[in-house]
GROMACS .gro file of C-alpha atoms in nm:
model
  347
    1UNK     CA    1   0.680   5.260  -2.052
    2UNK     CA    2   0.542   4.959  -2.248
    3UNK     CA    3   0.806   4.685  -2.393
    4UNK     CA    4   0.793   4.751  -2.763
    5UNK     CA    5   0.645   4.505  -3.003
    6UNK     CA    6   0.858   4.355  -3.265
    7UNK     CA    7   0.844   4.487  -3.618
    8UNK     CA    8   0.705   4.417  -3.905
    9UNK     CA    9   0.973   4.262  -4.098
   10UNK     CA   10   1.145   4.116  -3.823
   11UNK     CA   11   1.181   4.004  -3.422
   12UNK     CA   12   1.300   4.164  -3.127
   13UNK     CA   13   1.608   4.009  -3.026
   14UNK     CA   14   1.455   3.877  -2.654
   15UNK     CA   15   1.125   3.737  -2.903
   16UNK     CA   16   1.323   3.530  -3.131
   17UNK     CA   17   1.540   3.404  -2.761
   18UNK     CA   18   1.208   3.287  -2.632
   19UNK     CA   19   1.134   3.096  -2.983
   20UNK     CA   20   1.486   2.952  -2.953
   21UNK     CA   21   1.385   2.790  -2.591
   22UNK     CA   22   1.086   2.645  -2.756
   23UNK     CA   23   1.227   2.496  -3.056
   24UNK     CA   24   1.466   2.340  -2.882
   25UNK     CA   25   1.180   2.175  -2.622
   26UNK     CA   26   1.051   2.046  -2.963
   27UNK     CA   27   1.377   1.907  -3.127
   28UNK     CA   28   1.463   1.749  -2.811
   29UNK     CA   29   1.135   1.551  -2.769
   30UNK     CA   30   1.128   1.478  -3.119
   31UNK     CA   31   1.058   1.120  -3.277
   32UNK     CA   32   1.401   0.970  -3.289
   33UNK     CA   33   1.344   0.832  -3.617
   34UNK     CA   34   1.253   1.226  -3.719
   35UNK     CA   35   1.585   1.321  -3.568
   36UNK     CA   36   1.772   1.050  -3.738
   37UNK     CA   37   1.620   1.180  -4.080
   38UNK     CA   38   1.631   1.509  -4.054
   39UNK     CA   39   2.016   1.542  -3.933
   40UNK     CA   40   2.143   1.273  -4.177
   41UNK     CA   41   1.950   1.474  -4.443
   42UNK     CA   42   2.113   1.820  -4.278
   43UNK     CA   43   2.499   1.634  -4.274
   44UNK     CA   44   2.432   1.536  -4.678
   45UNK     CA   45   2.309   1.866  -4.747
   46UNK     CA   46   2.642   2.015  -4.574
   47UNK     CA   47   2.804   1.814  -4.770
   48UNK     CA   48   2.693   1.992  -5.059
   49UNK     CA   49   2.861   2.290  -4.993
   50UNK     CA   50   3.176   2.097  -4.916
   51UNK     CA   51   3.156   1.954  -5.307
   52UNK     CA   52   3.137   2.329  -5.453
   53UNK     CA   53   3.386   2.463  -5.204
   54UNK     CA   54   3.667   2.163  -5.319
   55UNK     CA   55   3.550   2.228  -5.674
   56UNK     CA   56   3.631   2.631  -5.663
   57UNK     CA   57   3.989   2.577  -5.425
   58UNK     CA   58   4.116   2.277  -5.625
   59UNK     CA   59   3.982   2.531  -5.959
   60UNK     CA   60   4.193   2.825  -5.795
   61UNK     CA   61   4.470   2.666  -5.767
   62UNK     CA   62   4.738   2.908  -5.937
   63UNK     CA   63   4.503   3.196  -5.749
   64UNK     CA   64   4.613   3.048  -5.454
   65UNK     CA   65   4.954   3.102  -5.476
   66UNK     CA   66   4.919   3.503  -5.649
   67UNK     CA   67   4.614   3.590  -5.457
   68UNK     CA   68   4.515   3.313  -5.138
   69UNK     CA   69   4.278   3.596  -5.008
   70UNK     CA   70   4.053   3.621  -5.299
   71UNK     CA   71   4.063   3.228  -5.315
   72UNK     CA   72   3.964   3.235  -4.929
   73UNK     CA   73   3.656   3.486  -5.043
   74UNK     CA   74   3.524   3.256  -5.287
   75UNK     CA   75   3.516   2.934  -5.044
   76UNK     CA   76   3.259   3.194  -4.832
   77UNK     CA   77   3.063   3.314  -5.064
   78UNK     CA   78   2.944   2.950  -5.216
   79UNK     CA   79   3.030   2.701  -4.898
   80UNK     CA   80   2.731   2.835  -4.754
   81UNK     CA   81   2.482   2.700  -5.029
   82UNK     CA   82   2.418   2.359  -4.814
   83UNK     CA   83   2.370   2.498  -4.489
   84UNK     CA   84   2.090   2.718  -4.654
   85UNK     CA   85   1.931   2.463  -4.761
   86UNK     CA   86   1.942   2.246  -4.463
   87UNK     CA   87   1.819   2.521  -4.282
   88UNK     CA   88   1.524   2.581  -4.552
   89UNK     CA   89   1.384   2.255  -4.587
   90UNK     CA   90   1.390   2.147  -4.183
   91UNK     CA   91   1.742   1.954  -4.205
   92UNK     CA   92   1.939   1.978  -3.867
   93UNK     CA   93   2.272   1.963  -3.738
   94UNK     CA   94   2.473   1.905  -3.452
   95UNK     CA   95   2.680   2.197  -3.437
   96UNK     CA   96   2.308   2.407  -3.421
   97UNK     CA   97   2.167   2.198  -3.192
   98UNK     CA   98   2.445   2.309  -2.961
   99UNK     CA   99   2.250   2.599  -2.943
  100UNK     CA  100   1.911   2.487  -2.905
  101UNK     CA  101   1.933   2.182  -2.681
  102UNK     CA  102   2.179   2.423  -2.451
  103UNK     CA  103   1.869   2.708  -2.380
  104UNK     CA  104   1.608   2.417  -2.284
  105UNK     CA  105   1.875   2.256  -2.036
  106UNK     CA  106   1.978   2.583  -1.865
  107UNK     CA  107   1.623   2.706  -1.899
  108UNK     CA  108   1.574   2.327  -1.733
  109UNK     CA  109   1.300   2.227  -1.982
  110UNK     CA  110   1.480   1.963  -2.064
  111UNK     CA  111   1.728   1.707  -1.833
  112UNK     CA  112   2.103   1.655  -1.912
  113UNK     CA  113   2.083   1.313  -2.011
  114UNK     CA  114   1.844   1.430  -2.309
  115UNK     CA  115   2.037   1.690  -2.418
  116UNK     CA  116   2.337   1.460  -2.453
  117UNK     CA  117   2.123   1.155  -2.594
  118UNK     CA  118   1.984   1.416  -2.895
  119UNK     CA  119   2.312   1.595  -2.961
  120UNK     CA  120   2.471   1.185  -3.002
  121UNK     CA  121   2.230   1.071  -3.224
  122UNK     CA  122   2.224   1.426  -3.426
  123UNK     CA  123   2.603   1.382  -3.413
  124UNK     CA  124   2.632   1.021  -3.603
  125UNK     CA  125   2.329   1.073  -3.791
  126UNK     CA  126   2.518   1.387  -3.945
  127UNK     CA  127   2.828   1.150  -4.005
  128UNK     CA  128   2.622   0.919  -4.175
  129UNK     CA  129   2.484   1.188  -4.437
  130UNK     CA  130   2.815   1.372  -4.504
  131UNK     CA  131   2.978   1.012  -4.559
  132UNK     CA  132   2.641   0.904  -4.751
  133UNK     CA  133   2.736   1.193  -4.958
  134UNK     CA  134   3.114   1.177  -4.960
  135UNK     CA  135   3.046   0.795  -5.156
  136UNK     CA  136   2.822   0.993  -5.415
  137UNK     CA  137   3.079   1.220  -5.478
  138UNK     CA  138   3.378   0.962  -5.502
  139UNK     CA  139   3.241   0.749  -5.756
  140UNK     CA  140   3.051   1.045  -5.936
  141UNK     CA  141   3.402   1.097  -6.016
  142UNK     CA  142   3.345   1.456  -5.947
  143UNK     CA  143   3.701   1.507  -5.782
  144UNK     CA  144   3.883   1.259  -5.981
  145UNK     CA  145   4.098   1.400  -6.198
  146UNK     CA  146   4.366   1.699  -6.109
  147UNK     CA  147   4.340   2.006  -6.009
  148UNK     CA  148   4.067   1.845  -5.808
  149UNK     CA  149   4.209   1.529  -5.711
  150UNK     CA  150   4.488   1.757  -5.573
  151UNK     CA  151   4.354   1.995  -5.394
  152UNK     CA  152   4.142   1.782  -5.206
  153UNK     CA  153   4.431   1.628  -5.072
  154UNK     CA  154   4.612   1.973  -4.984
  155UNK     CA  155   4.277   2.065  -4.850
  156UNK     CA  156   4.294   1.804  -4.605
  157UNK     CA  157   4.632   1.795  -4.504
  158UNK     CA  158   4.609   2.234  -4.417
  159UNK     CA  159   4.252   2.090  -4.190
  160UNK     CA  160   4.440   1.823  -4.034
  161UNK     CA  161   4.832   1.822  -4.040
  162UNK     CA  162   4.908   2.143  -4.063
  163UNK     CA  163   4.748   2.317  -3.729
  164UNK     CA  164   4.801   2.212  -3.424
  165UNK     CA  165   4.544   2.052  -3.168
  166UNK     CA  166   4.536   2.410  -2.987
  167UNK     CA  167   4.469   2.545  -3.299
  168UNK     CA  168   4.196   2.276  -3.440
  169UNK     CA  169   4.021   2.365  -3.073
  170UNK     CA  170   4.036   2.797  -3.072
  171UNK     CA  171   3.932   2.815  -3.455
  172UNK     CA  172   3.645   2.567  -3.351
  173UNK     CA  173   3.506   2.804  -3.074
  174UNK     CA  174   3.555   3.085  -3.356
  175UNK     CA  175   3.328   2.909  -3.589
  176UNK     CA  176   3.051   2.764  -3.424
  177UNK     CA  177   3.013   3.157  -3.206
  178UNK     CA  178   2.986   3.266  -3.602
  179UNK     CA  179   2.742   2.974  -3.691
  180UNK     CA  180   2.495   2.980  -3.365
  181UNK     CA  181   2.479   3.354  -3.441
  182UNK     CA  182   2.351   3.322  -3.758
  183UNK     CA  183   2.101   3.048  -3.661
  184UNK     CA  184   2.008   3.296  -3.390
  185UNK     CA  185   1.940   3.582  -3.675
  186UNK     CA  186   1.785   3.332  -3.844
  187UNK     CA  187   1.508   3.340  -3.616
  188UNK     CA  188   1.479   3.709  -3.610
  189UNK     CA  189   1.388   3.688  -3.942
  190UNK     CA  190   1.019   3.679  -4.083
  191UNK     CA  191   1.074   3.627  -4.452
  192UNK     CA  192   1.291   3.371  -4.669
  193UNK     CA  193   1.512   3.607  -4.823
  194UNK     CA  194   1.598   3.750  -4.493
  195UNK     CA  195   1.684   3.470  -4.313
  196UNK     CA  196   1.912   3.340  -4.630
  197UNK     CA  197   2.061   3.663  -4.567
  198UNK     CA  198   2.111   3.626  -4.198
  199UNK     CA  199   2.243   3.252  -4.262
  200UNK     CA  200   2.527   3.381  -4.503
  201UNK     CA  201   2.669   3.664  -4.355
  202UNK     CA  202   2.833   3.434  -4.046
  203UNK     CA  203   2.893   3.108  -4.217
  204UNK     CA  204   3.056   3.342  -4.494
  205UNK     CA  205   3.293   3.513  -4.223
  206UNK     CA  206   3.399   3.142  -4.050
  207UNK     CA  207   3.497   3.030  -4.422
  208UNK     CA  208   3.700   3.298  -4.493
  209UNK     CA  209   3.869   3.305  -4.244
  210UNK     CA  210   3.955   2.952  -4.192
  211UNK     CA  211   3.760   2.849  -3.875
  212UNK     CA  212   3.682   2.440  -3.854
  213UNK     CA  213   3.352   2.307  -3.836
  214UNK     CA  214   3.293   1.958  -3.686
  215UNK     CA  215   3.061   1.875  -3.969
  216UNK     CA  216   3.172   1.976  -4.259
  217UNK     CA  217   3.509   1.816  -4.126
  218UNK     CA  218   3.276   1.482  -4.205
  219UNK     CA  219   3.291   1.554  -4.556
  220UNK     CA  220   3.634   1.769  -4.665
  221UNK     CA  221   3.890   1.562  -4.440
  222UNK     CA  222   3.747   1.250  -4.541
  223UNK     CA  223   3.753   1.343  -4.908
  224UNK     CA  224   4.104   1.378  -4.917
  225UNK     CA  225   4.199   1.091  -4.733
  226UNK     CA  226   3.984   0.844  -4.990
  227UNK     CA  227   4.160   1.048  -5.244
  228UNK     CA  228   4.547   0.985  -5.122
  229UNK     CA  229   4.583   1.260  -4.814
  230UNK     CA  230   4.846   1.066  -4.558
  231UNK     CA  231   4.573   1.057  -4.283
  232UNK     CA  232   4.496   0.777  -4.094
  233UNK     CA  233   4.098   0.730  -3.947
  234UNK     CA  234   4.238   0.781  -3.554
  235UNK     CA  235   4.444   1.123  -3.615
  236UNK     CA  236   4.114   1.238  -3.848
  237UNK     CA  237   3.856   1.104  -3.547
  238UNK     CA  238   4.083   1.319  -3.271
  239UNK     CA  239   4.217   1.611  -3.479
  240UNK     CA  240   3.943   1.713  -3.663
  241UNK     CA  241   3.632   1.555  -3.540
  242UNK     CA  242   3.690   1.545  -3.182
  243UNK     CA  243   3.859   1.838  -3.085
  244UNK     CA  244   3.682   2.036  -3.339
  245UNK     CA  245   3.321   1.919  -3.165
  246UNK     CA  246   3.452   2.040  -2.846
  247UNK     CA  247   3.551   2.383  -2.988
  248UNK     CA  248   3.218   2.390  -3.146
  249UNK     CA  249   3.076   2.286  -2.808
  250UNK     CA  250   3.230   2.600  -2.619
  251UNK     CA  251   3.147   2.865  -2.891
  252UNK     CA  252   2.818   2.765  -2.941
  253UNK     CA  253   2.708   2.686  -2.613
  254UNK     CA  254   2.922   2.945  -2.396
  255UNK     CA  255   2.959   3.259  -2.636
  256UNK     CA  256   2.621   3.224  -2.779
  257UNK     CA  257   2.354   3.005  -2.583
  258UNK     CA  258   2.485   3.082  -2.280
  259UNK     CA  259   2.474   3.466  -2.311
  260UNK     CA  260   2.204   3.499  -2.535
  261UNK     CA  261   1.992   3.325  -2.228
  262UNK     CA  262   2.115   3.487  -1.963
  263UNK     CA  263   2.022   3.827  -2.127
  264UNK     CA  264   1.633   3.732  -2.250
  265UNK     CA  265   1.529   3.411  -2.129
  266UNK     CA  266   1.628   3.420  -1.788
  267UNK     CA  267   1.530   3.731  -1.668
  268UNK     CA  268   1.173   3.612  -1.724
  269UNK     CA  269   0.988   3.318  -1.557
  270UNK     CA  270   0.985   3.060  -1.858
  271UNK     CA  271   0.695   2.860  -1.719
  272UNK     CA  272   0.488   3.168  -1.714
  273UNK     CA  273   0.585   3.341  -2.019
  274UNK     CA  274   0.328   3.397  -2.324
  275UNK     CA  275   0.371   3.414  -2.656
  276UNK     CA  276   0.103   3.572  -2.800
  277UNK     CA  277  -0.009   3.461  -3.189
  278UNK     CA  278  -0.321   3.633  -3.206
  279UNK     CA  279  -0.574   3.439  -3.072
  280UNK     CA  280  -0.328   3.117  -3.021
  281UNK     CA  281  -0.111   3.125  -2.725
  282UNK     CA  282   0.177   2.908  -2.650
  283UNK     CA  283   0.275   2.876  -2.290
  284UNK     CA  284   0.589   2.670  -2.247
  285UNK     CA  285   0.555   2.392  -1.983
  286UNK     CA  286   0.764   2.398  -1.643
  287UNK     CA  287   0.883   2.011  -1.694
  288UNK     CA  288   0.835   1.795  -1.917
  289UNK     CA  289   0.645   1.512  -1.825
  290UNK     CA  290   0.632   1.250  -2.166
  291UNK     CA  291   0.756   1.189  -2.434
  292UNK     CA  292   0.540   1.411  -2.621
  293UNK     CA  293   0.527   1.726  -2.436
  294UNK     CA  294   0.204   1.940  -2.367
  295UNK     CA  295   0.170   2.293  -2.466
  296UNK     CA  296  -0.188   2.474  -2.408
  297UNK     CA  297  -0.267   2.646  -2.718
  298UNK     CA  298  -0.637   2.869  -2.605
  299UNK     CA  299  -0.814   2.575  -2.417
  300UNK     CA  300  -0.699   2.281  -2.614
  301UNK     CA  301  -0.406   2.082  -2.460
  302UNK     CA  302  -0.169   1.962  -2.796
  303UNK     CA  303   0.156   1.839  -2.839
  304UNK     CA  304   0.445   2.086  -2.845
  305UNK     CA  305   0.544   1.960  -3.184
  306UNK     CA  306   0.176   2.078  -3.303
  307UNK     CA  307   0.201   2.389  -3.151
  308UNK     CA  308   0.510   2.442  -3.287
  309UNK     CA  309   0.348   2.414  -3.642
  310UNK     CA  310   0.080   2.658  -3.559
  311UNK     CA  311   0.318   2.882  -3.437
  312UNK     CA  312   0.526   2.853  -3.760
  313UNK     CA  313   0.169   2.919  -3.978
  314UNK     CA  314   0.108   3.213  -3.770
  315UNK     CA  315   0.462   3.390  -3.746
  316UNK     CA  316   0.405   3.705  -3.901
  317UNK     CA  317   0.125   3.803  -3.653
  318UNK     CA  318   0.389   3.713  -3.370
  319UNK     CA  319   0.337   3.942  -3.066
  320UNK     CA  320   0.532   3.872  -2.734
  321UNK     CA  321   0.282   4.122  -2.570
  322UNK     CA  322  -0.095   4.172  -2.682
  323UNK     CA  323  -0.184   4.489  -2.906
  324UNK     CA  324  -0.430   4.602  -2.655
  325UNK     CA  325  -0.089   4.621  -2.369
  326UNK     CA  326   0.121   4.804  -2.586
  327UNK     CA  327  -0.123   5.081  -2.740
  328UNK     CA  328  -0.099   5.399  -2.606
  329UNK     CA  329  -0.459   5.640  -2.603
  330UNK     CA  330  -0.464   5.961  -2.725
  331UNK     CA  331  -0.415   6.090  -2.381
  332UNK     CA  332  -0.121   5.931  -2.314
  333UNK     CA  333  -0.194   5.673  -2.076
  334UNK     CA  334  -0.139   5.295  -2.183
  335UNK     CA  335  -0.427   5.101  -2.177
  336UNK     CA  336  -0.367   4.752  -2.021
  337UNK     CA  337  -0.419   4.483  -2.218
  338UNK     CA  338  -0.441   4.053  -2.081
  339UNK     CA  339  -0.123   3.984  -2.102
  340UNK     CA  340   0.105   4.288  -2.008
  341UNK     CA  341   0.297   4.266  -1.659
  342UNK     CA  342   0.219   4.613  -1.489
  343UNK     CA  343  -0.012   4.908  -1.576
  344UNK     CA  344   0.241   5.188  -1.673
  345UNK     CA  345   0.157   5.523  -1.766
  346UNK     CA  346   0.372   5.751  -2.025
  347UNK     CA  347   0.523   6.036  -1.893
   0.00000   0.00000   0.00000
């Protein structure tokens, strides 16, 4: 029988795989100056949420003590405001590029030594918003005066003195399985609502919980150290960046890229593969050749990153196989359409 089309409201799970493998082909042969933009912009924007959640835990404060679950509720439900946005408006960061850059390289549309060049500079450039946004906050006075003050320093001290290393690297796999998951529903998503939706659920969950996130580690750690937390730069560099990026690393790329490809992208030939988009068609190249890649797109040869924009224009008439291939006649034979793999009949 004929592979089902996706829905109308949203993607099958193998579609939105496939549209994983290309974005990441696009991010990686981005402009650099584009990726330096867009993941400072994605770190600041982090950051955001990091502001709100320090404002509601240092404003819970006697909570804490009567109630820490409710308090641990709250930091979900509005830490997620900045990744939404990031997300939204085209901002990226390093602990979702995990995800994307690790599909092209075990898909091998991309080398190693690109995938570790555009997760370094997504990396820094991330540091440089959430600190770019840390030095807004800080002389905003936003945190300055108690409970605030306070509980930014308590904040920081449970992130980074408290655990252990062991600890800072398990709750690091934890959250960044939680956060590539959602970026994955993200993408099986047609509509805005939806995929705010999608975006929440997980980054709620590794909040509540108390999972550690390399990036907004940027942000909350050093927060509380400008503010009077006894950490110095070194133990906040290995403790909560480092290990924490290596946790990240394994969850994202192991429990979620890893699987995610084996299951839908590598069962099919990725060089051959079309995505249908009506009358466009994007056919993923086998290697890329330039710095710009090529993509054929009917019988005009563009760049990927063009393609990519027609493809986003065109979403909701996104079809992995034609209409014609996956019609079935009034007799019950399927009629074969360009694109579908065998001629199948319905029993």
């Amino acid at each position: 029988m004929s592979k089902p089309t996706s829905t109308s409201d949203h993607l099958d799970a193998d579609d939105a795989a496939m549209l994983l493998l290309t974005a990441g082909i696009s991010k990686a042969y981005q402009r650099l100056d584009y990726m330096i933009v867009r993941n400072f912009i994605g770190g600041a924007l982090v950051s955001v949420g990091g502001l709100v959640t320090l404002l509601v835990k240092g404003g819970c404060d006697g909570l804490s003590e009567s109630n820490p679950a409710v308090v641990q509720l709250l930091l979900g439900l509005v830490f997620p405001v900045g990744l939404v946005m990031s997300t939204l408006t085209g901002g990226e960061l390093s602990t979702g590029n995990i995800l994307f850059l690790s599909i092209a390289l075990l898909q091998r549309k991309i080398p190693l030594w690109r995938s570790v060049y555009c997760f370094v500079v997504s990396f820094f450039a991330n540091l440089a918003g959430s600190l770019f946004y840390l030095v807004i906050a800080h002389y905003g006075h936003i945190l300055s005066a108690d409970p605030y003050l306070t509980g930014t320093i308590v904040f920081a001290n449970d992130k980074v003195l408290v655990p252990s290393a062991s600890t800072v690297f398990v709750r690091a796999i934890g959250c960044n399985w939680l956060i590539c998951i959602g970026v994955y529903t993200a993408f099986l998503s047609r509509t805005v609502v939806s995929r705010v939706i999608s975006i929440w659920i997980p980054i709620f969950t590794f909040v509540a919980v108390g999972f550690e996130n390399s990036v907004a580690n940027m942000f909350l750690v050093p927060m509380g150290m400008v503010n009077g937390a006894p950490i110095s730069v070194g133990l906040f560099i290995w403790k909560s960046l480092l290990l924490s990026t290596l946790g990240n690393m394994v969850g994202g790329g192991f429990f979620v890229a890893l699987v995610y490809w084996y299951l839908y992208v590598f069962p099919k030939d990725g060089a051959n593969d079309e995505i249908d988009m009506g009358n466009e068609s994007i056919l993923p190249i086998a290697e890329p050749s330039t710095v710009a890649p090529i993509v054929q797109i009917g019988n005009r040869a563009v760049p990927l990153s063009e393609s990519m924009e027609s493809f986003n224009r065109r979403d909701r008439k996104f079809r992995v196989m034609s209409h014609d291939a996956n019609s079935v006649s009034p007799t019950g034979a399927s009629r074969s359409g360009a694109n579908s793999d065998t001629d199948e009949k319905v029993e």
